[in-house]
CSV table of C-alpha atoms and ligand atoms in Angstrom, one decimal:
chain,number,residue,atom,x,y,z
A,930,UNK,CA,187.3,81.3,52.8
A,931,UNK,CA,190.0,80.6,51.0
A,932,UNK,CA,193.9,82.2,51.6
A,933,UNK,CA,196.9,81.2,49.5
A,934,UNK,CA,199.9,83.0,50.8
A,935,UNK,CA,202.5,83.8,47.9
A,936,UNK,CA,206.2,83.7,49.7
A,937,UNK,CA,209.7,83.1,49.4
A,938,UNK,CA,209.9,81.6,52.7
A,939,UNK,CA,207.3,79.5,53.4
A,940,UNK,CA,208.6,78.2,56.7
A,941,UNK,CA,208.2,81.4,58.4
A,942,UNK,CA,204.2,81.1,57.8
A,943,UNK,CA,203.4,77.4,58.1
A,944,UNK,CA,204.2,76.7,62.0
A,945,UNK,CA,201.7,80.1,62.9
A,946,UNK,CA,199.0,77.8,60.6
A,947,UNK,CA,199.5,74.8,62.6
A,948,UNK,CA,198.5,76.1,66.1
A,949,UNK,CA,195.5,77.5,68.0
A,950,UNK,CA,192.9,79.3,66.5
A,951,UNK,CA,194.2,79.5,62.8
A,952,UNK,CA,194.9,75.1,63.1
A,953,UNK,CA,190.8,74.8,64.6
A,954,UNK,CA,189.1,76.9,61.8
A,955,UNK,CA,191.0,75.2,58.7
A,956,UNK,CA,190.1,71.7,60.8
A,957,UNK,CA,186.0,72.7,61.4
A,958,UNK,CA,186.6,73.3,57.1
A,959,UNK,CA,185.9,77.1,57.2
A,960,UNK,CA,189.2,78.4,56.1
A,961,UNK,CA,191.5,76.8,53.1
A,962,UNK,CA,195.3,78.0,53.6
A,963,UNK,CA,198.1,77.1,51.3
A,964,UNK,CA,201.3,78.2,51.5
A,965,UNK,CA,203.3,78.7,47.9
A,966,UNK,CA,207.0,78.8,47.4
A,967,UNK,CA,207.3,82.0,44.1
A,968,UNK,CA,210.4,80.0,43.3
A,969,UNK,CA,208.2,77.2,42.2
A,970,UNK,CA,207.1,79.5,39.4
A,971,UNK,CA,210.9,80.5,38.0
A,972,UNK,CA,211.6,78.8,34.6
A,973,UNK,CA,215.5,78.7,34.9
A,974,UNK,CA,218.2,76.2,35.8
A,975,UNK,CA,218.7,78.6,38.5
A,976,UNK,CA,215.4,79.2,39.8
A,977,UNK,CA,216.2,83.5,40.1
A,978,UNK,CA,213.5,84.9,41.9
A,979,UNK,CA,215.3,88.7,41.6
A,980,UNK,CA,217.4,90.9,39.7
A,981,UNK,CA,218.9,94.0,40.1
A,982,UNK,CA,217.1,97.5,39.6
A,983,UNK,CA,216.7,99.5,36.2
A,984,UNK,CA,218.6,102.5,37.0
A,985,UNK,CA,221.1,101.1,39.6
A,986,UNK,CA,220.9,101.4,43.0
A,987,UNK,CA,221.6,99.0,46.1
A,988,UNK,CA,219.2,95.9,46.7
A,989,UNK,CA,217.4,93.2,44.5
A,990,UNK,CA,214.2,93.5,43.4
A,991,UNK,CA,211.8,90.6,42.9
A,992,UNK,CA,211.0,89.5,39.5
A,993,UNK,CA,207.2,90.3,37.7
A,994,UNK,CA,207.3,86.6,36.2
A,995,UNK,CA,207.2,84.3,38.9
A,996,UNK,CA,204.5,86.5,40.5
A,997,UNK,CA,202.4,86.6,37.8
A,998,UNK,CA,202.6,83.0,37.0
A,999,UNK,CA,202.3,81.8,40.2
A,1000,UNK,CA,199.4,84.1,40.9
A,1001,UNK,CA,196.8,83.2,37.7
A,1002,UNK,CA,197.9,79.4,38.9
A,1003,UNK,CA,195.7,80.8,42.3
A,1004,UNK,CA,192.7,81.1,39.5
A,1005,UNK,CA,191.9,84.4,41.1
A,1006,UNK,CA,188.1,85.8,40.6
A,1007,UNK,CA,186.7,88.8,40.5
A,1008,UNK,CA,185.9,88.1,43.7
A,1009,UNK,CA,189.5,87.7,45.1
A,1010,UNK,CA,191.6,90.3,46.6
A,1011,UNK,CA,195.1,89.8,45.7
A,1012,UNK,CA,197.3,91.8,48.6
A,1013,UNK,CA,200.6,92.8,48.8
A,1014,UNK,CA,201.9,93.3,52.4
A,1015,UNK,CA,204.1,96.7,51.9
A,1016,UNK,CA,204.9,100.0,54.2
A,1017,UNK,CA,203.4,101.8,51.5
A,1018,UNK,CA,200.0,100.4,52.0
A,1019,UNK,CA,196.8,101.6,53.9
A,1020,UNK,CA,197.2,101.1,57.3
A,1021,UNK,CA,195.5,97.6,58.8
A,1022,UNK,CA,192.5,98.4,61.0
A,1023,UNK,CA,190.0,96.4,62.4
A,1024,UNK,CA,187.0,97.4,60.4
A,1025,UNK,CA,189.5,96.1,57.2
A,1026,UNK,CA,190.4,92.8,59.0
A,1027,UNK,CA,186.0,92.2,59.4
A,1028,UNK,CA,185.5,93.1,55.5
A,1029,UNK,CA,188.1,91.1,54.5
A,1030,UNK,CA,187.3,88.4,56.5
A,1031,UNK,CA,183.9,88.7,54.2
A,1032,UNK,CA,185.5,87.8,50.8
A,1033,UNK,CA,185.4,83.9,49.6
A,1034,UNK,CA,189.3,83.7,48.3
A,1035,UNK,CA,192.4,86.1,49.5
A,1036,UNK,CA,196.2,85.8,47.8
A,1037,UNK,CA,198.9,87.4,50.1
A,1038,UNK,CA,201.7,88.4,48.1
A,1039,UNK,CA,205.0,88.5,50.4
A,1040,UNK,CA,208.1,90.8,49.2
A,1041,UNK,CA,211.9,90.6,50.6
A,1042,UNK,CA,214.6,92.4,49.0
A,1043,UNK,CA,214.0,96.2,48.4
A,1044,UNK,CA,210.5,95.0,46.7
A,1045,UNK,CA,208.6,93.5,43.9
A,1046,UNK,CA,208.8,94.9,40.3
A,1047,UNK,CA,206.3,97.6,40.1
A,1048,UNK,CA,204.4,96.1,36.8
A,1049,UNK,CA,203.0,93.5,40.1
A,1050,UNK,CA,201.6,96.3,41.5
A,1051,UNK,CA,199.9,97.9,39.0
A,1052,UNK,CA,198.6,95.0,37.5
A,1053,UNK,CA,197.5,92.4,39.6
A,1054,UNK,CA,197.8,93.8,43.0
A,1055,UNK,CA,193.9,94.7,44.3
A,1056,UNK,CA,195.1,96.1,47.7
A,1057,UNK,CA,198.0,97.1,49.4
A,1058,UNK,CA,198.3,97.0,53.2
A,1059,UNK,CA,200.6,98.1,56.1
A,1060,UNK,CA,200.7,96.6,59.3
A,1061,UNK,CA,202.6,99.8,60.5
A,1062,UNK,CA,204.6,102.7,60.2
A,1063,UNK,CA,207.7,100.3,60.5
A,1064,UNK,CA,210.3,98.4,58.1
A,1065,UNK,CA,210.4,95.0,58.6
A,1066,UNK,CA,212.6,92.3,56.6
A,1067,UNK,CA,209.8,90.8,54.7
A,1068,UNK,CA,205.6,90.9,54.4
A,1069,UNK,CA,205.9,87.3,55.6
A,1070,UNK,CA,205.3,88.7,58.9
A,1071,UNK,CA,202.7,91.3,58.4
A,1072,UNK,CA,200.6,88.5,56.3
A,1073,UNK,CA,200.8,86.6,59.5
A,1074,UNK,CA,199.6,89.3,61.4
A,1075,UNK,CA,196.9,89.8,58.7
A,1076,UNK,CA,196.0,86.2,58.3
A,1077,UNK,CA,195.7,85.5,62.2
A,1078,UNK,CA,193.1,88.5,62.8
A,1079,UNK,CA,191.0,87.7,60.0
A,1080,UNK,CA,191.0,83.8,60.8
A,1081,UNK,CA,189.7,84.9,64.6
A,1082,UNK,CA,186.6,86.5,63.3
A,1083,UNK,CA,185.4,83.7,61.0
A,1084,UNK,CA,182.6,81.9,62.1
A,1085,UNK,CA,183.0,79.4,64.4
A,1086,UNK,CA,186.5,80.7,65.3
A,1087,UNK,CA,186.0,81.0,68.7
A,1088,UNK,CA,184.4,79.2,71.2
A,1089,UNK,CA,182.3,81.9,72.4
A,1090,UNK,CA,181.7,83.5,68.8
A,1091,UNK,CA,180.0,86.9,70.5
A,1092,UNK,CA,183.8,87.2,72.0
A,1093,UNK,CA,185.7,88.7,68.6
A,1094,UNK,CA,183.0,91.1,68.5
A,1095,UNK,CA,183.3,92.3,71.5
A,1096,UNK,CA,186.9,92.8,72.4
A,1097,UNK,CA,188.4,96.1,71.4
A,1098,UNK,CA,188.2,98.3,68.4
A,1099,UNK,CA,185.4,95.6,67.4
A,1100,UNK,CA,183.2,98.3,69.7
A,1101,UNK,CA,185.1,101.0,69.5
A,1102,UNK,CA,187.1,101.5,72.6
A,1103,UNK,CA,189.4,99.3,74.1
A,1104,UNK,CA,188.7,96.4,76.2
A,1105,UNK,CA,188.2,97.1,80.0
A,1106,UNK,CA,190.4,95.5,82.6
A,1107,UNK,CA,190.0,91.5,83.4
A,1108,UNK,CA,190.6,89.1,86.3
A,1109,UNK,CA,190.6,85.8,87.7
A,1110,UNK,CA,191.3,83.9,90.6
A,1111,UNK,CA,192.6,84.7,93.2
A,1112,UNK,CA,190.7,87.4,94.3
A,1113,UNK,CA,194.1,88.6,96.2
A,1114,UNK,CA,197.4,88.4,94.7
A,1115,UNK,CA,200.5,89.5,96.4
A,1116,UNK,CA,198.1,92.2,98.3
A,1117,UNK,CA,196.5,93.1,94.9
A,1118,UNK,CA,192.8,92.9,95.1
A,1119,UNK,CA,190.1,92.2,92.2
A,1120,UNK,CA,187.4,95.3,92.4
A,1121,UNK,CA,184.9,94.7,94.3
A,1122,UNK,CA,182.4,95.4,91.6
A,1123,UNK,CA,183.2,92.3,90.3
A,1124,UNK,CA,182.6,89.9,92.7
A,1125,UNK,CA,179.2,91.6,93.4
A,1126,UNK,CA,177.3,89.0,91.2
A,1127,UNK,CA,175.4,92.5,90.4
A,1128,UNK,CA,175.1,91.8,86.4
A,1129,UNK,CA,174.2,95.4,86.1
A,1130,UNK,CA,176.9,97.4,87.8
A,1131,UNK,CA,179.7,94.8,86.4
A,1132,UNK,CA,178.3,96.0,83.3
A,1133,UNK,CA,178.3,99.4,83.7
A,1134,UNK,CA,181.8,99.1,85.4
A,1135,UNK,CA,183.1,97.8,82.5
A,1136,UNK,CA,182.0,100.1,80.2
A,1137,UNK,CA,183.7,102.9,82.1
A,1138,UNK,CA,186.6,100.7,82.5
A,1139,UNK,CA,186.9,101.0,78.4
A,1140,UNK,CA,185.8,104.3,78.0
A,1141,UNK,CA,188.7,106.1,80.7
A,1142,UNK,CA,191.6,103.1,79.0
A,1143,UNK,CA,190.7,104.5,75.7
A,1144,UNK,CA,190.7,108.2,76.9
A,1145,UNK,CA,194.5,107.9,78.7
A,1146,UNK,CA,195.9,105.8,75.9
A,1147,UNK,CA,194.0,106.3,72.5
A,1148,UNK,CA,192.8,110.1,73.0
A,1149,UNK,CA,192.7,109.8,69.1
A,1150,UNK,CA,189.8,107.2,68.9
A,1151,UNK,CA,187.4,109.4,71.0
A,1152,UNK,CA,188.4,112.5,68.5
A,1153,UNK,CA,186.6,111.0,66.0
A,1154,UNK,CA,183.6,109.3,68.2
A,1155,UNK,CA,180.1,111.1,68.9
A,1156,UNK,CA,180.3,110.4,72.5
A,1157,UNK,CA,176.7,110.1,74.1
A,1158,UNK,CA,175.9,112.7,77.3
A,1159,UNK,CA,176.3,109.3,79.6
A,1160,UNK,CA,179.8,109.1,78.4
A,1161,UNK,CA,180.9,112.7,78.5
A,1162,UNK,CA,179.7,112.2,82.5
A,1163,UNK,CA,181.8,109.3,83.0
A,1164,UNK,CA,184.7,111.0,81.8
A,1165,UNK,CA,183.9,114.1,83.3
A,1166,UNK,CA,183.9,111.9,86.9
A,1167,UNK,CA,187.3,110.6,86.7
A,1168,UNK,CA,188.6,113.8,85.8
A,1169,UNK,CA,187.3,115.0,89.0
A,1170,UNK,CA,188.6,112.0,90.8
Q,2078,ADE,N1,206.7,94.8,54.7
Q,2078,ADE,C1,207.8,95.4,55.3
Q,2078,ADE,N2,207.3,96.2,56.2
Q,2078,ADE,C2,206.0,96.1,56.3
Q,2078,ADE,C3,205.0,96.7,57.0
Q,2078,ADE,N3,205.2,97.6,58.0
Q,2078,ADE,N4,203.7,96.4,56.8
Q,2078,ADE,C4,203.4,95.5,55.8
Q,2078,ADE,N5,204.3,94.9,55.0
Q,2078,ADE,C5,205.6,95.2,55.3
């Protein structure tokens, strides 16, 4: 997989690229990241990236040229999806970070300002994508967040590959509760379940360990779940409890 990340700040994206997981899967070869300055692709002695907006207004908006240019230097395919990191977008969920982390070649496009010329959009941008129903400064961040949950589900990511698969949303409900030693801490004890050795009943622990987390805090992930008889008892048990 390859990811070229379009940006007017590349120093906000290159540390996160040189640490932990992200820094082990471009090392084992399977992911390519490259981090391009837009600026690079300005033709004047000034190097203007932005320009004020037809129709006045506050706030600079970022020039179509540069993008474009800098863009078809990424020799996109047909194959590539070209993103721009925007409020406006569809909202990033883990079954969008799995098929994206399916495609050979992504280009992150990052605006600042109050946005990128709207000609970007409509003719080069393949997808656009928020990261939440919040403003930030940039999409430098939001690529980040992008790029660092796609790079964890390549292959060979993590140690224990089954892992990324397994945590939350990647099955549905959120991830049960974890410990480790000690097995008292300041008076607070690890179940007893746990320590058991009894592969079974941690298992089915677990499970209603997710399935009563997801209930009290994401009531709107089980709305749109068929829930199986076995888990409409669970739930029914710790309402009685
Ligand atoms: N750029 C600014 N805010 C954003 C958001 N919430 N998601 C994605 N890109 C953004």
């Amino acid at each position: 997989m390859k990811m070229d990340v379009l940006t007017l700040f590349p120093e906000i994206i290159t540390p996160a690229l040189q640490t932990g997981i992200l820094k082990r899967i471009q090392e084992s070869g399977e992911l390519v990241a490259n981090i391009y300055n837009i600026r690079d692709w300005t033709t004047d002695r000034h190097k203007t990236v932005d320009d004020y907006p037809y129709g006045g207004g506050a706030g600079m908006i970022l020039k179509p040229e540069p993008i474009f240019s800098a863009v078809s230097a990424m020799e996109p395919t047909e194959d590539t999806d070209i993103i721009y990191l925007t409020p406006q977008g569809i909202p990033l969920t883990q079954p969008i970070v799995e098929e994206l982390s399916l495609k050979p070649h992504l280009i992150f496009i990052c605006g600042r300002y109050k946005g990128i010329d709207e000609r970007v959009r409509e003719k080069i941008v393949t997808k656009e994508i928020s990261i939440g129903d919040f403003v930030l400064s940039g999409g430098e961040i939001a690529a980040l967040v992008l790029i660092d949950a796609i790079g964890r589900v390549l292959p060979g990511a993590l140690g224990d590959f089954e892992s990324a698969h397994e945590d939350s949303f990647s099955k549905d409900f959120l991830d049960h509760p974890h410990y480790t030693r000690p097995v008292e801490f300041e008076g607070m004890k690890v179940p007893e379940v746990l320590l058991s050795g009894h592969h079974e009943n941690i298992k089915k622990w677990r499970f209603s360990q997710s399935l009563k987390r997801t209930a009290e805090r994401r009531p709107d992930i089980l709305e749109n779940l068929e829930l199986t008889d076995e888990e409409v008892d669970i739930l029914k048990d710790f309402d009685k409890n």
